[in-house]
């Protein structure tokens, strides 16, 4: 599985990547460092998608750091005439408007950031 990662200077990016690596290990799947691509925007994802699809043993599964980078990699994959989801499956975090505009519709993980923020604020106020 390939992973389009956020820059590792961000703690959330580090935790997501460690979680993905742990999931591969738990599933007894091989880990290939060349399939972890740092990308910070849609343009980087398009370049990363091109790089992935040029590999002899390209991945048939890609998980992107957010919907915008997933859309970028989808564009690159389609440009190389691969089919989604036939040849490659793509999923991501965020579940924002971009995920509803891709073709096919993107499989995405809803993070409920607003709800998490409300709960965190409520817990903080209770401690004060």
C-alpha positions as a printed NumPy array, in Angstrom:
array([[  0.   ,   0.   ,   0.   ],
       [  1.275,   3.464,  -0.869],
       [  0.81 ,   6.378,   1.488],
       [  0.794,  10.057,   0.547],
       [  1.997,  11.585,   3.784],
       [  2.001,  15.101,   5.175],
       [  5.393,  16.587,   6.058],
       [  6.77 ,  14.752,   9.077],
       [  7.374,  18.036,  10.889],
       [  3.722,  17.85 ,  11.971],
       [  2.894,  15.598,  14.933],
       [ -0.402,  14.438,  13.438],
       [  1.447,  13.37 ,  10.286],
       [  3.925,  11.36 ,  12.331],
       [  1.124,   9.62 ,  14.253],
       [ -0.84 ,   8.795,  11.105],
       [  2.235,   7.35 ,   9.447],
       [  3.131,   5.293,  12.529],
       [ -0.46 ,   4.022,  12.646],
       [ -0.312,   2.99 ,   9.014],
       [  2.993,   1.207,   9.52 ],
       [  1.581,  -0.569,  12.582],
       [ -1.489,  -1.644,  10.58 ],
       [  0.727,  -3.129,   7.864],
       [  2.728,  -4.989,  10.499],
       [ -0.423,  -6.279,  12.224],
       [ -1.744,  -7.51 ,   8.876],
       [  1.659,  -9.06 ,   8.109],
       [  1.978,  -7.013,   4.952],
       [  5.353,  -5.811,   3.687],
       [  6.453,  -2.223,   4.253],
       [  8.161,  -0.435,   1.378],
       [  9.653,   2.955,   2.253],
       [  9.556,   3.933,  -1.417],
       [  5.758,   3.797,  -1.241],
       [  5.635,   6.524,   1.426],
       [  5.607,   9.812,  -0.432],
       [  5.692,  13.196,   1.273],
       [  3.296,  15.623,  -0.36 ],
       [  1.926,  18.855,   0.974],
       [ -0.526,  19.811,  -1.766],
       [ -2.391,  18.641,  -4.834],
       [  0.508,  19.358,  -7.208],
       [  2.891,  17.26 ,  -5.088],
       [  0.301,  14.466,  -5.094],
       [  0.071,  14.56 ,  -8.886],
       [  3.851,  14.184,  -9.115],
       [  3.819,  11.429,  -6.484],
       [  1.061,   9.591,  -8.345],
       [  3.099,   9.703, -11.544],
       [  6.122,   8.326,  -9.668],
       [  4.061,   5.512,  -8.148],
       [  2.524,   4.452, -11.442],
       [  5.923,   4.359, -13.204],
       [  7.175,   1.702, -10.796],
       [  7.371,  -1.838, -12.129],
       [  5.504,  -3.128,  -9.09 ],
       [  3.235,  -0.149,  -8.499],
       [  0.838,  -0.269,  -5.593],
       [ -2.814,  -1.078,  -6.231],
       [ -3.851,   0.722,  -3.005],
       [ -3.157,   4.32 ,  -2.054],
       [ -4.085,   6.153,   1.119],
       [ -3.773,   9.941,   0.969],
       [ -3.298,  12.431,   3.801],
       [ -6.42 ,  14.369,   2.764],
       [ -9.018,  14.571,   0.025],
       [ -7.177,  17.24 ,  -1.953],
       [ -4.03 ,  15.133,  -2.275],
       [ -6.204,  12.112,  -3.103],
       [ -7.802,  14.1  ,  -5.937],
       [ -4.327,  15.003,  -7.202],
       [ -3.137,  11.41 ,  -7.233],
       [ -6.412,  10.332,  -8.876],
       [ -5.755,  12.796, -11.697],
       [ -2.226,  11.459, -12.201],
       [ -3.395,   7.843, -12.181],
       [ -6.142,   8.495, -14.713],
       [ -3.666,  10.43 , -16.866],
       [ -1.576,   7.241, -17.083],
       [ -4.758,   5.39 , -18.129],
       [ -5.161,   3.298, -14.996],
       [ -8.721,   2.673, -13.832],
       [-10.014,   3.665, -10.402],
       [-11.084,   1.457,  -8.634],
       [-10.361,  -1.314, -11.168],
       [ -6.559,  -1.011, -11.159],
       [ -5.993,   1.195,  -8.126],
       [ -8.072,   1.875,  -4.995],
       [ -7.695,   5.273,  -3.333],
       [ -8.915,   6.501,   0.037],
       [ -8.118,   9.443,   2.303],
       [ -8.853,  11.494,   5.417],
       [-11.113,  14.556,   5.703],
       [-14.409,  13.945,   3.868],
       [-14.661,  17.485,   2.572],
       [-16.323,  18.858,  -0.554],
       [-13.498,  17.618,  -2.795],
       [-14.437,  14.002,  -2.055],
       [-17.879,  14.498,  -3.613],
       [-16.464,  16.103,  -6.766],
       [-14.055,  13.35 ,  -7.804],
       [-14.943,  10.666, -10.311],
       [-15.381,   8.125,  -8.934],
       [-16.464,   9.535,  -5.589],
       [-13.602,   9.257,  -3.138],
       [-13.667,   6.845,  -0.192],
       [-12.76 ,   9.047,   2.757],
       [-12.592,   8.962,   6.557],
       [-14.671,  11.602,   8.348],
       [-12.642,  13.099,  11.186],
       [-15.375,  15.166,  12.858],
       [-12.861,  17.898,  13.733],
       [-15.577,  20.318,  14.805],
       [-17.063,  17.783,  17.221],
       [-13.648,  16.891,  18.64 ],
       [-12.99 ,  20.604,  19.156],
       [-16.292,  21.069,  20.989],
       [-15.594,  18.139,  23.31 ],
       [-12.024,  19.313,  23.967],
       [-13.235,  22.83 ,  24.781],
       [-15.949,  21.473,  27.093],
       [-13.414,  19.289,  28.918],
       [-11.046,  22.234,  29.277],
       [-13.773,  24.456,  30.71 ],
       [-14.667,  21.763,  33.254],
       [-11.05 ,  21.667,  34.466],
       [-10.767,  25.433,  34.899]])
